[in-house]
């Protein structure tokens, strides 16, 4: 029987893991978390997926309680600026495409050929909510899409059926602190100390970690949440790390936290703006924005990237401290080796685009619970864990490479090189297909990776990768139902824009 788990690392990954394991196993499992007083958390990771609600609901946490404590805001989608050419923008929302007479509204949009309204405005209601900076909740707290409201209880990503319309933005440090409070209240032992040595037995299995001031901490299972350094999984166990730098350009980021005037409106979306040598994020929290420039240091220096970032988001605020981050892009060949499981940046990281880091953490934790070991350490279960984690990351990798391949930019050396760069096997065939027809669940990356076909199509169409011809069948079909659906989408969007409060107004109320 596995009785004790030792987690090393107290960032988002460490505290999400600790609080979740306690929620799952309660007192039947001892959980200890060791975190360094000196090594800072990475301090970024503030935008999420809509499915993160499975995590918070599993822990029984109420959004109205935790969101204000974590300076949180709403994310209805991502606004991509300048990726399809200077001055252009489109949204990738959390909204599935409706289906009319067996074809998605995106197929109908292509067939009807009316380009006076963009794809995202015609096919999604969320676009209008983003443009009007609306909250997804009414002032009485109810969700605009009432059938989707309410706790999902102790459910997992596997059980996601409906598309929930929003995700969160939050302060990464505050979330870690909040979850630390929950976890320690529920019995997680918290040791603030540096791990100086990781001890192994003759088979290479970890027996204990030696701390600077708290002696040896022994356990049955060890979870490496030490971030990019991978203290246990890489430095101790020597697990091979597979870099993605052959297919993805960015290896650094510089982040800046910028206070925002409380009285100003706030965006209910993440912004990802294409830059000369990468892209820039803006994540609106309740009282500040998180900003960052993600770039390749082969095309711009850290100093120049910081200068451009400051100029764009905080001119005149030289007092704000920039956080320069070197990114390790790729994944461990195996994230579970012997009695050590890596979760968080120690396991894999693709890049900040599309905010997938916390999703990987949630997915990794859920799979750990699913394949939780006993004293036999069943190699088949461990292989199944590694297979699922690897596919989630590989699917995201393909999806993110698509962003660079489909982007309509080749105006700087960085963007020119992005077009020439290698592509993951499989993506080329998928992009060839996308030039003929829209992708569907059968033709996107075939294993679970958190994105559905609507996301792949939203990105391709938003970026201007349009199939050469619409689906021929639609030329033989009566478009009346499709036209009625487009009218309904517009009417619903107008109605919601009129009924919903602004994102700032709603959040101000729950922050009272
Ligand atoms: C630029 C950038 C932007 C990102 N944006 C997003 C986003 O918008 N959305 C998203 O979902 N994800 C994002 N991510 C990913 C996200 O930041 C991480 O997934 C998340 O913060 C988890 O980090 P972590 O806990 O694995 O590591 P860290 O935050 O680095 O934590 C490591 C922990 O290990 C401890 N530690 C290290 N060494 C020792 C030692 N010897 N002894 C004891 N403790 C030790 C440290 O003290 C710390 O507590 C982003 C990442 C980057 C790099």
XYZ file of N, CA, C and O in Angstrom, residues 254-392:
556
model
N 9.671 37.795 -21.162
C 9.861 38.809 -20.122
C 8.465 39.259 -19.701
O 7.612 39.545 -20.540
N 8.230 39.238 -18.382
C 6.891 39.530 -17.867
C 6.908 40.797 -17.023
O 7.923 41.131 -16.393
N 5.785 41.495 -17.011
C 5.664 42.752 -16.274
C 4.260 42.825 -15.693
O 3.272 42.665 -16.425
N 4.186 43.046 -14.379
C 2.879 43.209 -13.737
C 2.566 44.698 -13.669
O 3.331 45.449 -13.067
N 1.457 45.090 -14.263
C 1.157 46.527 -14.367
C -0.160 46.836 -13.654
O -1.219 46.338 -14.068
N -0.107 47.650 -12.588
C -1.348 48.007 -11.885
C -2.310 48.716 -12.836
O -1.880 49.430 -13.744
N -3.599 48.479 -12.612
C -4.584 49.125 -13.477
C -5.541 49.935 -12.621
O -5.925 49.483 -11.533
N -5.899 51.078 -13.111
C -6.849 51.925 -12.405
C -8.131 51.128 -12.185
O -8.746 50.654 -13.126
N -8.539 51.001 -10.925
C -9.694 50.174 -10.592
C -10.958 50.601 -11.301
O -11.856 49.807 -11.573
N -11.053 51.900 -11.571
C -12.289 52.407 -12.148
C -12.410 52.094 -13.640
O -13.468 52.253 -14.216
N -11.323 51.654 -14.237
C -11.412 51.413 -15.679
C -12.054 50.063 -15.956
O -12.048 49.163 -15.136
N -12.596 49.971 -17.141
C -13.208 48.723 -17.578
C -12.133 47.663 -17.757
O -10.962 48.000 -17.930
N -12.512 46.410 -17.733
C -11.502 45.389 -17.998
C -11.967 44.403 -19.056
O -13.160 44.143 -19.206
N -11.003 43.865 -19.778
C -11.325 42.936 -20.853
C -11.624 41.548 -20.299
O -10.854 41.048 -19.479
N -12.679 40.898 -20.786
C -12.933 39.525 -20.347
C -12.249 38.517 -21.265
O -12.830 37.495 -21.621
N -11.050 38.814 -21.682
C -10.313 37.902 -22.567
C -8.815 38.155 -22.423
O -8.389 39.206 -21.952
N -8.045 37.146 -22.803
C -6.599 37.297 -22.908
C -6.310 37.909 -24.276
O -6.970 37.550 -25.256
N -5.327 38.796 -24.332
C -4.901 39.291 -25.648
C -3.541 38.691 -25.988
O -2.646 38.650 -25.131
N -3.408 38.225 -27.224
C -2.122 37.722 -27.728
C -1.802 38.517 -28.989
O -2.441 38.322 -30.026
N -0.860 39.454 -28.854
C -0.561 40.336 -29.987
C 0.762 39.935 -30.650
O 1.788 39.810 -29.957
N 0.711 39.715 -31.954
C 1.938 39.347 -32.672
C 2.908 40.524 -32.643
O 2.517 41.682 -32.803
N 4.189 40.211 -32.401
C 5.246 41.223 -32.363
C 6.292 40.861 -33.412
O 6.235 39.793 -34.017
N 7.298 41.680 -33.558
C 8.312 41.420 -34.591
C 9.089 40.131 -34.372
O 9.508 39.484 -35.324
N 9.293 39.770 -33.105
C 10.104 38.578 -32.829
C 9.390 37.654 -31.851
O 10.026 36.982 -31.035
N 8.056 37.614 -31.910
C 7.295 36.757 -31.006
C 5.886 37.289 -30.839
O 5.283 37.776 -31.798
N 5.399 37.238 -29.608
C 4.054 37.778 -29.360
C 3.977 38.241 -27.913
O 4.790 37.856 -27.075
N 2.959 39.055 -27.642
C 2.850 39.666 -26.317
C 1.504 39.315 -25.703
O 0.485 39.371 -26.392
N 1.509 38.921 -24.438
C 0.220 38.648 -23.787
C -0.201 39.777 -22.880
O 0.645 40.469 -22.312
N -1.519 39.953 -22.763
C -2.096 40.813 -21.728
C -3.197 40.013 -21.051
O -4.127 39.538 -21.712
N -3.044 39.854 -19.745
C -4.013 39.084 -18.959
C -4.575 40.018 -17.896
O -3.862 40.405 -16.968
N -5.849 40.418 -18.043
C -6.402 41.370 -17.078
C -6.870 40.697 -15.794
O -7.763 39.851 -15.815
N -6.251 41.056 -14.680
C -6.725 40.614 -13.367
C -7.559 41.747 -12.785
O -7.730 42.798 -13.415
N -8.045 41.553 -11.552
C -8.977 42.569 -11.057
C -8.332 43.952 -10.911
O -8.910 44.954 -11.292
N -7.113 44.001 -10.396
C -6.528 45.334 -10.205
C -5.234 45.563 -10.976
O -4.582 46.585 -10.822
N -4.828 44.605 -11.757
C -3.625 44.822 -12.557
C -3.701 43.956 -13.808
O -4.522 43.033 -13.889
N -2.841 44.253 -14.758
C -2.678 43.381 -15.917
C -1.384 42.598 -15.758
O -0.371 43.126 -15.289
N -1.425 41.337 -16.159
C -0.180 40.600 -16.359
C 0.178 40.750 -17.828
O -0.683 40.586 -18.699
N 1.413 41.121 -18.084
C 1.849 41.291 -19.480
C 3.154 40.545 -19.691
O 3.942 40.385 -18.761
N 3.392 40.159 -20.910
C 4.676 39.524 -21.184
C 4.942 39.454 -22.673
O 4.012 39.453 -23.487
N 6.225 39.447 -22.994
C 6.662 39.294 -24.387
C 7.350 37.935 -24.479
O 8.338 37.686 -23.770
N 6.808 37.055 -25.304
C 7.370 35.720 -25.524
C 8.142 35.788 -26.833
O 7.577 36.189 -27.857
N 9.404 35.406 -26.825
C 10.214 35.672 -28.014
C 11.334 34.649 -28.162
O 11.577 33.825 -27.267
N 11.993 34.740 -29.312
C 13.185 33.934 -29.547
C 14.389 34.855 -29.418
O 14.462 35.896 -30.086
N 15.366 34.446 -28.588
C 16.524 35.333 -28.391
C 17.476 35.305 -29.594
O 18.499 35.985 -29.586
N 17.118 34.534 -30.604
C 17.925 34.603 -31.827
C 17.509 35.812 -32.678
O 18.169 36.164 -33.635
N 16.350 36.398 -32.342
C 15.848 37.508 -33.158
C 15.726 38.825 -32.404
O 15.555 39.873 -33.013
N 15.752 38.752 -31.086
C 15.689 39.990 -30.300
C 16.395 39.725 -28.965
O 16.307 38.603 -28.432
N 17.093 40.742 -28.438
C 17.799 40.544 -27.167
C 16.803 40.735 -26.015
O 15.784 41.415 -26.166
N 17.112 40.167 -24.837
C 16.240 40.368 -23.674
C 16.029 41.855 -23.365
O 14.920 42.272 -23.011
N 17.076 42.654 -23.528
C 16.953 44.094 -23.227
C 15.973 44.764 -24.193
O 15.127 45.561 -23.788
N 16.107 44.425 -25.450
C 15.220 45.036 -26.456
C 13.783 44.551 -26.254
O 12.822 45.323 -26.374
N 13.618 43.263 -25.919
C 12.266 42.731 -25.676
C 11.632 43.470 -24.494
O 10.461 43.864 -24.543
N 12.421 43.679 -23.438
C 11.886 44.398 -22.267
C 11.514 45.834 -22.650
O 10.469 46.342 -22.243
N 12.367 46.436 -23.444
C 12.099 47.827 -23.850
C 10.784 47.902 -24.640
O 9.930 48.746 -24.377
N 10.604 46.981 -25.578
C 9.372 46.985 -26.392
C 8.141 46.707 -25.535
O 7.078 47.291 -25.735
N 8.306 45.789 -24.584
C 7.183 45.459 -23.697
C 6.792 46.675 -22.860
O 5.616 47.050 -22.780
N 7.791 47.313 -22.257
C 7.515 48.486 -21.413
C 6.826 49.584 -22.221
O 5.878 50.212 -21.767
N 7.361 49.790 -23.423
C 6.796 50.836 -24.287
C 5.323 50.545 -24.606
O 4.485 51.432 -24.595
N 5.012 49.258 -24.808
C 3.649 48.888 -25.209
C 2.666 48.935 -24.045
O 1.512 49.331 -24.214
N 3.102 48.532 -22.839
C 2.111 48.351 -21.770
C 2.312 49.229 -20.546
O 1.392 49.346 -19.737
N 3.484 49.819 -20.390
C 3.701 50.606 -19.169
C 4.681 51.745 -19.417
O 5.695 51.859 -18.726
N 4.387 52.606 -20.403
C 5.340 53.691 -20.654
C 5.473 54.573 -19.411
O 4.479 54.872 -18.751
N 6.701 54.927 -19.086
C 6.930 55.815 -17.935
C 6.933 55.105 -16.599
O 7.134 55.723 -15.564
N 6.689 53.785 -16.580
C 6.663 53.067 -15.294
C 7.941 52.244 -15.111
O 7.914 51.030 -14.968
N 9.073 52.952 -15.107
C 10.349 52.251 -14.976
C 10.529 51.635 -13.595
O 11.440 50.837 -13.366
N 9.652 51.996 -12.647
C 9.732 51.427 -11.299
C 9.269 49.964 -11.264
O 9.598 49.233 -10.343
N 8.510 49.539 -12.255
C 7.994 48.161 -12.240
C 9.107 47.188 -12.616
O 9.837 47.417 -13.589
N 9.185 46.109 -11.854
C 10.285 45.164 -12.069
C 9.915 44.118 -13.121
O 8.849 43.488 -13.034
N 10.787 43.950 -14.093
C 10.532 42.938 -15.126
C 11.065 41.583 -14.667
O 12.067 41.504 -13.968
N 10.371 40.537 -15.081
C 10.754 39.163 -14.722
C 11.200 38.456 -16.010
O 10.378 38.136 -16.862
N 12.503 38.256 -16.153
C 13.033 37.580 -17.349
C 13.062 36.075 -17.119
O 13.573 35.609 -16.095
N 12.525 35.329 -18.058
C 12.386 33.879 -17.882
C 12.958 33.152 -19.100
O 12.597 33.461 -20.246
N 13.832 32.209 -18.820
C 14.323 31.335 -19.892
C 13.419 30.099 -19.893
O 13.225 29.482 -18.855
N 12.841 29.760 -21.029
C 11.847 28.679 -21.059
C 12.471 27.372 -21.566
O 13.200 27.378 -22.547
N 12.116 26.299 -20.882
C 12.520 24.971 -21.348
C 11.313 24.404 -22.112
O 10.299 24.055 -21.517
N 11.450 24.326 -23.427
C 10.310 23.973 -24.289
C 10.432 22.503 -24.689
O 11.406 22.114 -25.339
N 9.455 21.707 -24.301
C 9.479 20.287 -24.649
C 8.882 19.465 -23.526
O 8.189 20.003 -22.650
N 9.170 18.177 -23.536
C 8.624 17.307 -22.500
C 9.618 16.201 -22.154
O 10.476 15.851 -22.972
N 9.467 15.691 -20.932
C 10.241 14.504 -20.575
C 9.748 13.338 -21.414
O 8.543 13.212 -21.650
N 10.666 12.482 -21.822
C 10.223 11.300 -22.573
C 9.191 10.558 -21.729
O 8.145 10.168 -22.218
N 9.466 10.409 -20.449
C 8.501 9.849 -19.505
C 8.370 10.816 -18.335
O 9.380 11.246 -17.783
N 7.127 11.104 -17.941
C 6.944 11.984 -16.782
C 6.830 11.182 -15.493
O 6.881 11.741 -14.402
N 6.622 9.887 -15.613
C 6.607 9.004 -14.431
C 7.726 7.984 -14.621
O 7.697 7.170 -15.558
N 8.719 8.044 -13.716
C 9.850 7.111 -13.764
C 10.046 6.543 -12.357
O 10.132 7.307 -11.383
N 10.114 5.237 -12.233
C 10.233 4.574 -10.920
C 9.116 5.075 -9.992
O 7.952 4.995 -10.353
N 9.508 5.644 -8.836
C 8.470 6.150 -7.920
C 8.426 7.674 -7.923
O 8.149 8.294 -6.901
N 8.717 8.248 -9.088
C 8.706 9.718 -9.197
C 7.824 10.150 -10.369
O 7.982 9.661 -11.496
N 6.909 11.073 -10.092
C 6.037 11.629 -11.136
C 6.307 13.128 -11.208
O 6.275 13.809 -10.176
N 6.586 13.621 -12.408
C 6.799 15.068 -12.571
C 5.492 15.712 -13.024
O 4.838 15.222 -13.953
N 5.126 16.788 -12.347
C 3.902 17.524 -12.706
C 4.256 19.009 -12.762
O 4.945 19.530 -11.893
N 3.750 19.677 -13.796
C 4.041 21.105 -13.956
C 5.203 21.302 -14.915
O 5.470 20.458 -15.787
N 5.930 22.388 -14.730
C 7.016 22.727 -15.665
C 8.122 21.676 -15.650
O 8.877 21.556 -16.611
N 8.226 20.913 -14.575
C 9.231 19.842 -14.521
C 8.866 18.698 -15.465
O 9.715 17.890 -15.819
N 7.588 18.628 -15.861
C 7.140 17.553 -16.758
C 7.225 18.011 -18.213
O 7.873 17.354 -19.036
N 6.580 19.121 -18.512
C 6.511 19.577 -19.910
C 6.060 21.024 -19.952
O 5.362 21.484 -19.051
N 6.458 21.714 -20.997
C 5.910 23.044 -21.260
C 6.064 23.311 -22.744
O 7.144 23.092 -23.303
N 4.986 23.757 -23.379
C 5.062 23.957 -24.830
C 5.427 25.408 -25.132
O 6.435 25.684 -25.755
N 4.622 26.310 -24.673
C 4.907 27.752 -24.621
C 3.643 28.424 -24.116
O 2.592 27.796 -24.059
N 3.685 29.716 -23.750
C 2.512 30.303 -23.094
C 1.280 30.485 -23.998
O 0.170 30.635 -23.479
N 1.466 30.467 -25.308
C 0.339 30.651 -26.220
C -0.767 29.640 -25.899
O -0.484 28.460 -25.746
N -2.017 30.111 -25.821
C -3.195 29.276 -25.532
C -3.238 28.776 -24.089
O -4.061 27.936 -23.741
N -2.343 29.262 -23.230
C -2.450 29.036 -21.769
C -2.639 27.564 -21.387
O -3.645 27.203 -20.764
N -1.677 26.724 -21.720
C -1.888 25.293 -21.512
C -1.182 24.719 -20.279
O -1.378 23.546 -19.960
N -0.355 25.525 -19.583
C 0.440 24.987 -18.474
C -0.416 24.437 -17.341
O -0.167 23.333 -16.837
N -1.409 25.208 -16.925
C -2.239 24.765 -15.798
C -3.130 23.591 -16.228
O -3.408 22.680 -15.445
N -3.524 23.595 -17.486
C -4.259 22.444 -18.027
C -3.416 21.168 -17.914
O -3.908 20.116 -17.493
N -2.133 21.254 -18.269
C -1.268 20.067 -18.154
C -1.181 19.597 -16.698
O -1.143 18.401 -16.418
N -1.109 20.563 -15.784
C -1.027 20.197 -14.363
C -2.291 19.432 -13.952
O -2.236 18.348 -13.372
N -3.447 20.028 -14.294
C -4.724 19.402 -13.933
C -4.824 18.004 -14.552
O -5.206 17.034 -13.884
N -4.467 17.905 -15.815
C -4.530 16.616 -16.512
C -3.588 15.605 -15.842
O -3.967 14.453 -15.585
N -2.373 16.049 -15.521
C -1.397 15.155 -14.892
C -1.890 14.649 -13.541
O -1.773 13.455 -13.226
N -2.471 15.553 -12.745
C -2.962 15.144 -11.417
C -4.099 14.122 -11.568
O -4.152 13.107 -10.874
N -5.019 14.440 -12.477
C -6.153 13.515 -12.655
C -5.674 12.133 -13.089
O -6.192 11.105 -12.640
N -4.692 12.117 -13.986
C -4.181 10.816 -14.447
C -3.440 10.103 -13.318
O -3.464 8.885 -13.220
N -2.779 10.879 -12.444
C -2.074 10.266 -11.312
C -3.081 9.571 -10.394
O -2.847 8.458 -9.918
N -4.206 10.239 -10.163
C -5.230 9.615 -9.307
C -5.783 8.364 -10.007
O -5.931 7.301 -9.397
N -6.030 8.483 -11.300
C -6.567 7.347 -12.058
C -5.621 6.141 -12.004
O -6.034 5.010 -11.834
N -4.334 6.398 -12.174
C -3.352 5.303 -12.228
C -2.562 5.195 -10.931
O -1.419 4.736 -10.936
N -3.155 5.656 -9.836
C -2.416 5.682 -8.577
C -1.855 4.284 -8.279
O -2.553 3.285 -8.389
N -0.576 4.212 -7.879
C 0.070 2.891 -7.765
C -0.247 2.182 -6.442
O -0.668 2.809 -5.471
N -0.010 0.896 -6.421
C 0.104 0.175 -5.156
C 1.522 -0.393 -5.100
O 2.359 -0.033 -5.949
N 1.790 -1.278 -4.150
C 3.177 -1.709 -3.938
C 3.737 -2.503 -5.119
O 4.938 -2.741 -5.209
N 2.873 -2.897 -6.067
C 3.388 -3.630 -7.244
C 3.982 -2.674 -8.285
O 4.653 -3.091 -9.208
N 3.642 -1.386 -8.203
C 4.127 -0.406 -9.175
C 3.946 -0.953 -10.603
O 4.895 -1.065 -11.377
N 2.701 -1.255 -10.915
C 2.372 -1.920 -12.176
C 2.923 -1.160 -13.389
O 2.487 -0.041 -13.678
N 3.864 -1.757 -14.114
C 4.469 -1.039 -15.243
C 3.472 -0.698 -16.346
O 3.649 0.277 -17.063
N 2.412 -1.491 -16.445
C 1.415 -1.204 -17.490
C 0.679 0.107 -17.166
O 0.442 0.942 -18.041
N 0.366 0.287 -15.891
C -0.321 1.527 -15.497
C 0.607 2.729 -15.650
O 0.191 3.805 -16.088
N 1.878 2.524 -15.290
C 2.822 3.637 -15.415
C 2.989 4.009 -16.891
O 2.992 5.188 -17.258
N 3.042 2.990 -17.754
C 3.152 3.266 -19.197
C 1.902 3.978 -19.701
O 1.981 4.886 -20.541
N 0.743 3.584 -19.179
C -0.512 4.227 -19.612
C -0.508 5.706 -19.205
O -0.923 6.584 -19.968
N -0.012 5.967 -17.988
C 0.097 7.363 -17.533
C 1.002 8.150 -18.493
O 0.643 9.217 -18.983
N 2.159 7.599 -18.755
C 3.120 8.315 -19.603
C 2.580 8.532 -21.010
O 2.797 9.585 -21.624
N 1.845 7.560 -21.505
C 1.266 7.663 -22.840
C 0.250 8.814 -22.898
O 0.274 9.644 -23.803
N -0.613 8.883 -21.905
C -1.641 9.936 -21.913
C -1.040 11.327 -21.764
O -1.444 12.269 -22.436
N -0.077 11.425 -20.852
C 0.553 12.731 -20.644
C 1.297 13.155 -21.913
O 1.192 14.305 -22.365
N 2.012 12.215 -22.518
C 2.772 12.550 -23.731
C 1.835 13.004 -24.844
O 2.110 13.993 -25.544
N 0.709 12.311 -25.015
C -0.205 12.706 -26.098
C -0.854 14.064 -25.836
O -1.059 14.840 -26.778
N -1.187 14.341 -24.587
C -1.774 15.665 -24.300
C -0.793 16.754 -24.729
O -1.178 17.752 -25.362
